[in-house]
CSV table of C-alpha atoms in Angstrom, one decimal:
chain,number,residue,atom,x,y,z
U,1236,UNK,CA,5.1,-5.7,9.2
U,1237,UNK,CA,2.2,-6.8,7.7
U,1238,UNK,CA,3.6,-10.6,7.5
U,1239,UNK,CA,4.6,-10.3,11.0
U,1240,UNK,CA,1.5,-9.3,11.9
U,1241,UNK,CA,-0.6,-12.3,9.8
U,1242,UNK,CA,1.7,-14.7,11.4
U,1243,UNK,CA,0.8,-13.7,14.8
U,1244,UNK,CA,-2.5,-13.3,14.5
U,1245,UNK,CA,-2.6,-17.5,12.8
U,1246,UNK,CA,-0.4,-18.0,16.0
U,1247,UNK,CA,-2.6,-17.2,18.0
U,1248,UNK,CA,-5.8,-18.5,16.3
U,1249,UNK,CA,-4.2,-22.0,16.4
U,1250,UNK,CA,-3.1,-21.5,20.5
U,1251,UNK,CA,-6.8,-20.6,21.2
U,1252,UNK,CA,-7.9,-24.1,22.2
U,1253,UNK,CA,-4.6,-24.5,24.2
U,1254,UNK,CA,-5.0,-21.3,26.3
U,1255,UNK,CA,-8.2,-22.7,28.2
U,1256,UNK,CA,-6.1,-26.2,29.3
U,1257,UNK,CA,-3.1,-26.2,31.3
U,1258,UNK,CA,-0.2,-26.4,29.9
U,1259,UNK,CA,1.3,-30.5,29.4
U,1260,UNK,CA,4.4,-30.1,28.1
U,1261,UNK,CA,6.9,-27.7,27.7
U,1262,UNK,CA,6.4,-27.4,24.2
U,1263,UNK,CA,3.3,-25.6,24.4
U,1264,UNK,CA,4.6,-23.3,27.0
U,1265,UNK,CA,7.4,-22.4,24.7
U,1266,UNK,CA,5.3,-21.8,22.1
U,1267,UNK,CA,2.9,-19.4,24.0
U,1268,UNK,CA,5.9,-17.6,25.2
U,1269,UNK,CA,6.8,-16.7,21.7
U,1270,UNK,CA,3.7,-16.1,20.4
U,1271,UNK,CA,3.8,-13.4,23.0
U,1272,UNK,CA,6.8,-11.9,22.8
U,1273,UNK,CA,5.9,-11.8,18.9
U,1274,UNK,CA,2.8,-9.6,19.3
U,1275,UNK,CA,4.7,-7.7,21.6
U,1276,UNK,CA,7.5,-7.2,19.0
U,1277,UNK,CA,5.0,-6.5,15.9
U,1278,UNK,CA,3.6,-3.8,18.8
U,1279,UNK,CA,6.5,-2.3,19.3
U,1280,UNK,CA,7.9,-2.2,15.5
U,1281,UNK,CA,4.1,-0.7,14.4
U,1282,UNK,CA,4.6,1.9,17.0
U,1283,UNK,CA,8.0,3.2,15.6
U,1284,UNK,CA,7.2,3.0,12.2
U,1285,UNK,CA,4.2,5.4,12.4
U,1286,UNK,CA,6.6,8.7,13.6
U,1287,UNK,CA,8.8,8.0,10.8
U,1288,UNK,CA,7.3,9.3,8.0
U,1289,UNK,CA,9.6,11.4,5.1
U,1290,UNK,CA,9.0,15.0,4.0
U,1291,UNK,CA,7.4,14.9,0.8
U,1292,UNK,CA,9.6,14.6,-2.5
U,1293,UNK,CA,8.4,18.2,-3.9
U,1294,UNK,CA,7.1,21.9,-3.1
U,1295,UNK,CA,3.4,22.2,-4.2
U,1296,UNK,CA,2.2,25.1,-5.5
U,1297,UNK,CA,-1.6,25.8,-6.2
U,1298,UNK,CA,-1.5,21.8,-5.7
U,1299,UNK,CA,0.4,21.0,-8.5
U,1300,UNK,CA,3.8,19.4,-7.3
U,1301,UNK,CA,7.6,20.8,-8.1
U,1302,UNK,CA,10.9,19.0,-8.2
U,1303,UNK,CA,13.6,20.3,-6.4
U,1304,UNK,CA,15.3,22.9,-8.4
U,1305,UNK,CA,11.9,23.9,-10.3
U,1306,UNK,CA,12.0,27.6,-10.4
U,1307,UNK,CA,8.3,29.6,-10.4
U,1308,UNK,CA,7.4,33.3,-10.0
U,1309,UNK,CA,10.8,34.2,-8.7
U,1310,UNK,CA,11.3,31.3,-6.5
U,1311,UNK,CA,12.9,28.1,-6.3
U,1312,UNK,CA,12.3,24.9,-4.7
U,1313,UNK,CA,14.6,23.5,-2.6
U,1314,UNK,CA,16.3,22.7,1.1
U,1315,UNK,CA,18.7,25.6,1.3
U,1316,UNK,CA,20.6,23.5,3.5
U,1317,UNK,CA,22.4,20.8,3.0
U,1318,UNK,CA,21.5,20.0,7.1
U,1319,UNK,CA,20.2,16.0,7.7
U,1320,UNK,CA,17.2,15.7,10.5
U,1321,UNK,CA,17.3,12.4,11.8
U,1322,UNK,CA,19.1,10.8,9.0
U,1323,UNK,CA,16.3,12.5,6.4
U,1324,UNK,CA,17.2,15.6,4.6
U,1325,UNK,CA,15.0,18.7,5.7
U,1326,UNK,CA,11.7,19.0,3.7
U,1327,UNK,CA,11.6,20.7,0.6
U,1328,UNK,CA,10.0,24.5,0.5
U,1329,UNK,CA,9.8,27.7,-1.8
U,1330,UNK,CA,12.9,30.0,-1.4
U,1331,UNK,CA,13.8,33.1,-2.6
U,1332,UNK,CA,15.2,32.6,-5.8
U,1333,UNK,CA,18.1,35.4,-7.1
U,1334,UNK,CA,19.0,35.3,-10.8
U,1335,UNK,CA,23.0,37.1,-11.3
């Protein structure tokens, strides 16, 4: 997104002579056209990237991180579900952990 966002912003700093005169050939209006519809898009793809953030890849304990499985004072890390949120698995967290 970052690239996207670079090759707007030149885009634009290279059109900012051009936006005080009116336009004299189609070429330019084409041009400004995309360069909008560009921002807009690097907008919109900035916006939906910022909710979709993954649960962390371990439980923390005292601050020190635990792979899944990890088993401490009588508990284990883990989903307990095999349930999907949104095409992510469900965050990791301490469970109950029984020993048979």
């Amino acid at each position: 997104m970052n690239a996207a966002r670079l090759m707007a912003v030149v885009c634009m700093a290279q059109l900012a002579g051009c936006a005080l005169q009116p336009a004299r050939d189609p070429e330019v209006t084409q041009l400004r056209l995309d360069v909008t519809q560009l921002t807009s898009q690097v907008a919109d793809l900035e916006r939906k990237g910022k909710h979709e953030t993954p649960p962390p890849p371990a439980c923390y304990l005292n601050g020190q991180p635990y792979s899944e499985g990890a088993v401490v004072a009588g508990r284990i890390c883990g989903t307990g579900t095999m349930v999907y949120k949104d095409g992510q698995r469900t965050p990791l967290e301490w469970l109950p952990h029984r020993t048979n």
